[in-house]
Amino acid sequence: MGTNPQTMAWILDEYSKFHGYSPAVVTGKPVDLGGSVGREAATGRGVVYATEALLKDFGKHIADQTFVIQGFGNVGSWTARLLCEKGGKVLVVSDATGAVQNPCGIDVPGLIRHHQNTGGVKGFSGCIDTDPNSVLSEPCDVLIPAAIGGVLTRENAHDVRAKFVVEAANHPTDPDADEILAKRNIIVLPDVYANAGGVTVSYFEWVQNIQGFMWEKHKVSTTLETYMTNAYKDLKEVCKSKNCSYRMGAFCLGIDRVARATVLRGWGA
Ligand SMILES: NC(=O)C1=CN([C@@H]2O[C@H](COP(=O)(O)OP(=O)(O)OC[C@H]3O[C@@H](n4cnc5c(N)ncnc54)[C@H](OP(=O)(O)O)[C@@H]3O)[C@@H](O)[C@H]2O)C=CC1
Ligand SMILES: O=C(O)CCC(=O)C(=O)O
């Protein structure tokens, strides 16, 4: 958050000054300096693949659903754009400057242009400006916090009027809110899975750097889709067998993988 490919270029340059040219040392670089095509969109793209997998499991499709997105930076704007491309209706979007709303669905490409020109979402024609403090309680099918952490708390979790919360930001839901949302039967898809598209394509970038071979955009997107879809299946299986939430399932899956590797290396008791 608050960084971009230029920041990563500076990190690469600084490290390489002392250790020789080392592109694999940092990811999210500009493509001209060994970054992966598709990394800029990857987190939002992964959020959309995750949302698609979740909705499919509930017999729903992005095109039938309404979305509210908090945050319109890298993750929020790509998520909005790709949801819109798949026919989803984005009703409300906010950033630190304000929030905009259109009950018929926001023209996301237009909002992106407005944001590029003005530095914020506020004042976009074709929408009405609305209160950014009420974004998390706007009625919708899928609420996507894609800004800062700790935004869903015991104070506001009772006000959420979505059926699903897809955590695009890191730790947007605190433990009290998690409990309240669960009691209200609101399904939360946790950050550790939902926003993993970014780190997954960072892994692809690292692989490309050590191979010295750059992938095509199509390969990045389709491989990411395979990873996100398979990860959903693994997650769902654990949740079913343990009768637990997606967050608990994701933690169990991760810890179990590390534990198995630890035992295989002979470190077990
Ligand atoms: N980029 C990535 O690859 C990944 C990012 N994440 C997580 O996703 C989240 C967003 O990251 P990213 O999009 O990269 O960051 P950016 O810096 O690109 O965008 C952050 C966005 O959040 C908005 N924002 C900041 N404070 C508030 C607030 N109080 N209320 C509403 N909106 C606010 C900003 O508004 P404004 O522009 O007006 O300041 C901006 O639109 C973070 O939690 C990050 O950790 C997780 C995985 C990967
Ligand atoms: O690209 C990465 O390595 C990590 C990105 C990420 O997960 C984050 O910003 O939280």
Short mmCIF file of C-alpha atoms and ligand atoms in Angstrom, two decimals:
data_model
loop_
_atom_site.label_atom_id
_atom_site.label_comp_id
_atom_site.label_asym_id
_atom_site.label_seq_id
_atom_site.Cartn_x
_atom_site.Cartn_y
_atom_site.Cartn_z
CA MET A 1 0.00 0.00 0.00
CA GLY A 2 1.32 3.45 -0.89
CA THR A 3 4.03 1.93 -3.10
CA ASN A 4 4.24 1.30 -6.84
CA PRO A 5 6.64 -0.19 -9.45
CA GLN A 6 8.87 2.93 -9.19
CA THR A 7 9.41 2.19 -5.50
CA MET A 8 10.44 -1.37 -6.35
CA ALA A 9 12.82 -0.06 -9.05
CA TRP A 10 14.59 2.05 -6.40
CA ILE A 11 14.88 -0.99 -4.09
CA LEU A 12 16.33 -3.06 -6.95
CA ASP A 13 18.80 -0.31 -7.79
CA GLU A 14 19.95 0.16 -4.21
CA TYR A 15 20.42 -3.57 -3.60
CA SER A 16 22.20 -4.05 -6.95
CA LYS A 17 24.66 -1.25 -6.14
CA PHE A 18 26.04 -3.37 -3.31
CA HIS A 19 25.49 -6.93 -4.56
CA GLY A 20 25.52 -6.72 -8.38
CA TYR A 21 22.45 -6.72 -10.64
CA SER A 22 19.89 -8.92 -8.84
CA PRO A 23 16.39 -8.59 -10.39
CA ALA A 24 14.91 -11.48 -8.36
CA VAL A 25 15.52 -9.66 -5.07
CA VAL A 26 12.33 -7.58 -5.28
CA THR A 27 9.01 -8.05 -7.09
CA GLY A 28 6.43 -5.64 -8.45
CA LYS A 29 9.16 -4.00 -10.55
CA PRO A 30 8.43 -2.08 -13.76
CA VAL A 31 8.29 -4.49 -16.72
CA ASP A 32 11.26 -2.65 -18.29
CA LEU A 33 13.38 -3.69 -15.29
CA GLY A 34 12.37 -7.36 -15.17
CA GLY A 35 8.90 -7.01 -13.65
CA SER A 36 6.18 -9.43 -14.74
CA VAL A 37 3.51 -8.36 -17.16
CA GLY A 38 0.20 -8.64 -15.33
CA ARG A 39 1.65 -7.92 -11.85
CA GLU A 40 -0.02 -4.51 -11.63
CA ALA A 41 -3.48 -6.04 -12.13
CA ALA A 42 -2.73 -9.29 -10.31
CA THR A 43 -4.18 -8.64 -6.86
CA GLY A 44 -7.44 -7.29 -8.26
CA ARG A 45 -7.55 -10.08 -10.83
CA GLY A 46 -7.01 -12.64 -8.07
CA VAL A 47 -9.80 -11.04 -5.99
CA VAL A 48 -12.12 -11.44 -8.97
CA TYR A 49 -11.14 -15.10 -9.54
CA ALA A 50 -11.65 -15.75 -5.81
CA THR A 51 -15.04 -14.01 -5.86
CA GLU A 52 -16.04 -15.97 -8.95
CA ALA A 53 -15.13 -19.28 -7.29
CA LEU A 54 -17.02 -18.35 -4.11
CA LEU A 55 -20.15 -17.21 -5.95
CA LYS A 56 -20.15 -20.29 -8.18
CA ASP A 57 -20.16 -22.45 -5.08
CA PHE A 58 -23.33 -20.63 -3.98
CA GLY A 59 -24.94 -20.97 -7.42
CA LYS A 60 -24.34 -17.32 -8.29
CA HIS A 61 -22.39 -15.37 -10.93
CA ILE A 62 -20.59 -12.03 -10.92
CA ALA A 63 -23.00 -10.78 -13.59
CA ASP A 64 -26.01 -11.26 -11.22
CA GLN A 65 -24.40 -9.51 -8.29
CA THR A 66 -23.94 -6.01 -6.87
CA PHE A 67 -20.66 -4.83 -5.34
CA VAL A 68 -19.44 -2.10 -2.98
CA ILE A 69 -15.69 -1.41 -2.92
CA GLN A 70 -13.78 0.55 -0.28
CA GLY A 71 -10.49 1.81 -1.76
CA PHE A 72 -9.72 2.77 -5.34
CA GLY A 73 -5.95 2.37 -5.49
CA ASN A 74 -4.17 -0.49 -7.23
CA VAL A 75 -6.32 -3.27 -5.77
CA GLY A 76 -9.70 -1.53 -5.60
CA SER A 77 -9.56 -0.04 -9.08
CA TRP A 78 -8.45 -3.27 -10.79
CA THR A 79 -11.06 -5.23 -8.86
CA ALA A 80 -13.79 -2.78 -9.92
CA ARG A 81 -12.64 -2.77 -13.53
CA LEU A 82 -12.52 -6.55 -13.86
CA LEU A 83 -15.83 -7.09 -12.05
CA CYS A 84 -17.41 -4.58 -14.41
CA GLU A 85 -15.90 -6.40 -17.43
CA LYS A 86 -17.59 -9.59 -16.20
CA GLY A 87 -20.96 -7.85 -15.96
CA GLY A 88 -20.96 -7.16 -12.20
CA LYS A 89 -22.70 -4.00 -11.02
CA VAL A 90 -20.45 -1.80 -8.86
CA LEU A 91 -22.78 0.43 -6.85
CA VAL A 92 -20.43 2.37 -4.54
CA VAL A 93 -16.70 3.07 -4.54
CA SER A 94 -14.71 5.10 -2.02
CA ASP A 95 -11.20 6.34 -1.42
CA ALA A 96 -9.62 8.60 1.21
CA THR A 97 -11.13 11.68 -0.48
CA GLY A 98 -14.76 10.55 -0.62
CA ALA A 99 -17.24 8.10 -2.08
CA VAL A 100 -19.44 7.89 -5.16
CA GLN A 101 -22.61 5.96 -5.82
CA ASN A 102 -24.76 4.94 -8.76
CA PRO A 103 -27.64 2.52 -8.10
CA CYS A 104 -27.62 1.55 -11.80
CA GLY A 105 -23.93 0.61 -11.68
CA ILE A 106 -20.88 2.87 -11.89
CA ASP A 107 -19.14 3.43 -15.24
CA VAL A 108 -15.82 2.10 -13.88
CA PRO A 109 -13.59 2.95 -16.89
CA GLY A 110 -14.97 6.52 -16.69
CA LEU A 111 -14.29 6.64 -12.95
CA ILE A 112 -10.71 5.45 -13.52
CA ARG A 113 -10.19 8.32 -16.00
CA HIS A 114 -11.74 10.79 -13.53
CA HIS A 115 -9.46 9.44 -10.76
CA GLN A 116 -6.39 9.80 -13.00
CA ASN A 117 -7.34 13.41 -13.81
CA THR A 118 -8.38 14.58 -10.35
CA GLY A 119 -6.57 12.26 -7.91
CA GLY A 120 -9.78 11.00 -6.30
CA VAL A 121 -13.23 9.51 -6.92
CA LYS A 122 -15.20 12.48 -5.59
CA GLY A 123 -17.10 14.62 -8.08
CA PHE A 124 -17.37 12.00 -10.84
CA SER A 125 -20.22 12.93 -13.17
CA GLY A 126 -22.69 10.09 -13.60
CA CYS A 127 -22.52 9.34 -9.87
CA ILE A 128 -23.66 11.08 -6.77
CA ASP A 129 -21.16 11.87 -4.03
CA THR A 130 -22.00 9.97 -0.87
CA ASP A 131 -20.73 9.64 2.69
CA PRO A 132 -17.47 7.61 2.76
CA ASN A 133 -18.19 6.67 6.40
CA SER A 134 -21.27 4.68 5.40
CA VAL A 135 -19.65 2.67 2.58
CA LEU A 136 -19.28 -0.50 4.63
CA SER A 137 -22.98 -0.49 5.48
CA GLU A 138 -24.28 0.09 1.94
CA PRO A 139 -26.66 -2.70 0.81
CA CYS A 140 -25.08 -5.00 -1.80
CA ASP A 141 -24.39 -8.66 -2.48
CA VAL A 142 -20.61 -8.48 -2.10
CA LEU A 143 -18.70 -5.98 0.04
CA ILE A 144 -15.02 -5.64 -0.87
CA PRO A 145 -12.81 -3.73 1.57
CA ALA A 146 -9.74 -2.88 -0.56
CA ALA A 147 -8.11 -0.03 1.38
CA ILE A 148 -6.67 -0.17 4.89
CA GLY A 149 -6.76 -2.78 7.68
CA GLY A 150 -9.06 -2.83 10.73
CA VAL A 151 -12.09 -1.21 9.08
CA LEU A 152 -14.69 -3.81 10.13
CA THR A 153 -15.00 -3.73 13.90
CA ARG A 154 -17.48 -4.58 16.66
CA GLU A 155 -18.84 -1.02 16.21
CA ASN A 156 -19.89 -1.42 12.58
CA ALA A 157 -20.11 -5.19 11.85
CA HIS A 158 -23.81 -5.18 12.83
CA ASP A 159 -24.45 -2.60 10.10
CA VAL A 160 -23.00 -4.62 7.20
CA ARG A 161 -25.75 -5.29 4.65
CA ALA A 162 -23.88 -7.62 2.27
CA LYS A 163 -24.20 -11.39 1.89
CA PHE A 164 -20.47 -11.84 1.29
CA VAL A 165 -17.36 -9.94 2.39
CA VAL A 166 -14.32 -10.52 0.19
CA GLU A 167 -11.18 -9.25 1.92
CA ALA A 168 -9.06 -7.58 -0.76
CA ALA A 169 -7.21 -5.42 1.80
CA ASN A 170 -4.96 -6.99 4.41
CA HIS A 171 -6.76 -7.74 7.71
CA PRO A 172 -9.77 -5.44 7.16
CA THR A 173 -11.89 -7.44 9.65
CA ASP A 174 -10.93 -7.53 13.31
CA PRO A 175 -11.68 -10.68 15.38
CA ASP A 176 -14.79 -9.17 17.06
CA ALA A 177 -16.24 -8.21 13.70
CA ASP A 178 -15.41 -11.65 12.32
CA GLU A 179 -17.45 -13.24 15.10
CA ILE A 180 -20.39 -10.86 14.59
CA LEU A 181 -20.41 -11.43 10.82
CA ALA A 182 -20.34 -15.21 11.33
CA LYS A 183 -23.31 -15.01 13.73
CA ARG A 184 -25.17 -13.00 11.10
CA ASN A 185 -24.41 -15.69 8.47
CA ILE A 186 -22.38 -13.25 6.39
CA ILE A 187 -19.72 -15.24 4.55
CA VAL A 188 -16.19 -13.80 4.81
CA LEU A 189 -13.56 -14.82 2.27
CA PRO A 190 -10.31 -14.08 4.10
CA ASP A 191 -7.41 -11.91 2.86
CA VAL A 192 -4.95 -14.77 3.14
CA TYR A 193 -6.72 -16.36 0.16
CA ALA A 194 -8.74 -13.55 -1.47
CA ASN A 195 -5.84 -11.12 -2.06
CA ALA A 196 -3.19 -13.77 -2.75
CA GLY A 197 -3.21 -13.03 -6.50
CA GLY A 198 -0.60 -10.31 -5.91
CA VAL A 199 1.92 -12.42 -4.09
CA THR A 200 1.25 -15.31 -6.49
CA VAL A 201 2.20 -13.21 -9.52
CA SER A 202 5.15 -11.87 -7.49
CA TYR A 203 6.17 -15.52 -7.21
CA PHE A 204 5.76 -15.84 -11.00
CA GLU A 205 7.95 -12.73 -11.37
CA TRP A 206 10.66 -14.28 -9.20
CA VAL A 207 10.44 -17.53 -11.23
CA GLN A 208 10.81 -15.54 -14.49
CA ASN A 209 13.77 -13.61 -13.07
CA ILE A 210 15.67 -16.71 -11.99
CA GLN A 211 14.83 -18.47 -15.28
CA GLY A 212 15.78 -15.40 -17.30
CA PHE A 213 12.63 -15.97 -19.38
CA MET A 214 9.64 -13.64 -19.47
CA TRP A 215 6.10 -14.98 -19.77
CA GLU A 216 3.30 -13.64 -21.98
CA LYS A 217 0.40 -11.82 -20.30
CA HIS A 218 -2.02 -14.63 -21.19
CA LYS A 219 0.18 -17.19 -19.43
CA VAL A 220 0.34 -15.01 -16.29
CA SER A 221 -3.45 -14.58 -16.16
CA THR A 222 -4.38 -18.18 -16.94
CA THR A 223 -1.81 -19.61 -14.51
CA LEU A 224 -3.09 -17.23 -11.83
CA GLU A 225 -6.65 -18.34 -12.51
CA THR A 226 -5.62 -21.99 -12.12
CA TYR A 227 -3.85 -21.25 -8.82
CA MET A 228 -6.78 -19.26 -7.39
CA THR A 229 -9.42 -21.78 -8.51
CA ASN A 230 -7.48 -24.79 -7.21
CA ALA A 231 -6.78 -22.97 -3.94
CA TYR A 232 -10.52 -22.36 -3.52
CA LYS A 233 -11.21 -26.09 -3.99
CA ASP A 234 -8.56 -27.02 -1.40
CA LEU A 235 -9.92 -24.41 1.00
CA LYS A 236 -13.51 -25.54 0.56
CA GLU A 237 -12.56 -29.16 1.18
CA VAL A 238 -10.89 -28.29 4.50
CA CYS A 239 -13.84 -26.09 5.54
CA LYS A 240 -16.23 -28.95 4.79
CA SER A 241 -14.22 -31.60 6.61
CA LYS A 242 -13.66 -29.40 9.68
CA ASN A 243 -17.03 -27.62 9.48
CA CYS A 244 -15.28 -24.28 9.90
CA SER A 245 -15.19 -20.79 8.40
CA TYR A 246 -13.09 -19.91 5.35
CA ARG A 247 -10.63 -18.05 7.59
CA MET A 248 -10.18 -20.99 9.94
CA GLY A 249 -9.94 -23.34 6.93
CA ALA A 250 -7.22 -21.21 5.33
CA PHE A 251 -5.21 -21.16 8.56
CA CYS A 252 -5.61 -24.95 9.03
CA LEU A 253 -4.52 -25.57 5.43
CA GLY A 254 -1.45 -23.35 5.72
CA ILE A 255 -0.35 -24.63 9.12
CA ASP A 256 -0.89 -28.24 8.07
CA ARG A 257 1.32 -27.77 4.97
CA VAL A 258 4.13 -26.28 7.04
CA ALA A 259 3.75 -29.00 9.69
CA ARG A 260 3.92 -31.77 7.08
CA ALA A 261 7.06 -30.30 5.53
CA THR A 262 8.60 -29.92 8.99
CA VAL A 263 7.97 -33.56 9.87
CA LEU A 264 9.26 -34.75 6.46
CA ARG A 265 12.53 -32.92 7.15
CA GLY A 266 12.92 -34.87 10.36
CA TRP A 267 12.16 -32.04 12.75
CA GLY A 268 9.03 -33.70 14.19
CA ALA A 269 8.85 -34.98 17.75
N1 LIG B 1 -1.06 -4.04 -4.16
C1 LIG B 1 -1.01 -5.34 -3.91
O1 LIG B 1 -0.49 -6.15 -4.71
C2 LIG B 1 -1.61 -5.90 -2.67
C3 LIG B 1 -2.28 -5.09 -1.77
N2 LIG B 1 -2.89 -5.65 -0.67
C4 LIG B 1 -3.62 -4.82 0.28
O2 LIG B 1 -4.68 -4.14 -0.41
C5 LIG B 1 -4.94 -2.88 0.21
C6 LIG B 1 -4.85 -1.78 -0.83
O3 LIG B 1 -3.55 -1.80 -1.40
P1 LIG B 1 -3.22 -1.00 -2.74
O4 LIG B 1 -4.43 -0.89 -3.58
O5 LIG B 1 -2.00 -1.60 -3.28
O6 LIG B 1 -2.85 0.42 -2.14
P2 LIG B 1 -2.94 1.84 -2.84
O7 LIG B 1 -2.03 2.70 -2.06
O8 LIG B 1 -2.74 1.72 -4.32
O9 LIG B 1 -4.47 2.26 -2.63
C7 LIG B 1 -5.02 2.41 -1.35
C8 LIG B 1 -6.43 2.93 -1.52
O10 LIG B 1 -7.05 3.00 -0.24
C9 LIG B 1 -7.62 4.30 -0.11
N3 LIG B 1 -7.72 4.66 1.30
C10 LIG B 1 -6.74 4.98 2.17
N4 LIG B 1 -7.25 5.25 3.37
C11 LIG B 1 -8.59 5.11 3.26
C12 LIG B 1 -9.68 5.26 4.12
N5 LIG B 1 -9.50 5.64 5.41
N6 LIG B 1 -10.94 5.03 3.65
C13 LIG B 1 -11.14 4.67 2.37
N7 LIG B 1 -10.14 4.51 1.49
C14 LIG B 1 -8.90 4.73 1.93
C15 LIG B 1 -6.68 5.20 -0.87
O11 LIG B 1 -7.31 6.44 -1.15
P3 LIG B 1 -6.45 7.71 -1.65
O12 LIG B 1 -5.88 7.30 -3.00
O13 LIG B 1 -7.47 8.78 -1.73
O14 LIG B 1 -5.38 7.92 -0.62
C16 LIG B 1 -6.49 4.34 -2.11
O15 LIG B 1 -7.63 4.43 -2.94
C17 LIG B 1 -3.92 -2.77 1.36
O16 LIG B 1 -4.55 -3.26 2.53
C18 LIG B 1 -2.80 -3.71 0.91
O17 LIG B 1 -2.05 -4.18 2.00
C19 LIG B 1 -2.87 -7.01 -0.44
C20 LIG B 1 -2.23 -7.84 -1.31
C21 LIG B 1 -1.50 -7.35 -2.45
O1 LIG B 2 3.82 -8.85 -4.05
C1 LIG B 2 4.08 -9.32 -2.96
O2 LIG B 2 5.09 -10.02 -2.79
C2 LIG B 2 3.18 -9.14 -1.78
C3 LIG B 2 1.99 -8.30 -2.06
C4 LIG B 2 1.08 -8.37 -0.92
O3 LIG B 2 0.63 -9.46 -0.57
C5 LIG B 2 0.75 -7.20 -0.13
O4 LIG B 2 1.00 -6.06 -0.57
O5 LIG B 2 0.19 -7.38 0.94
#
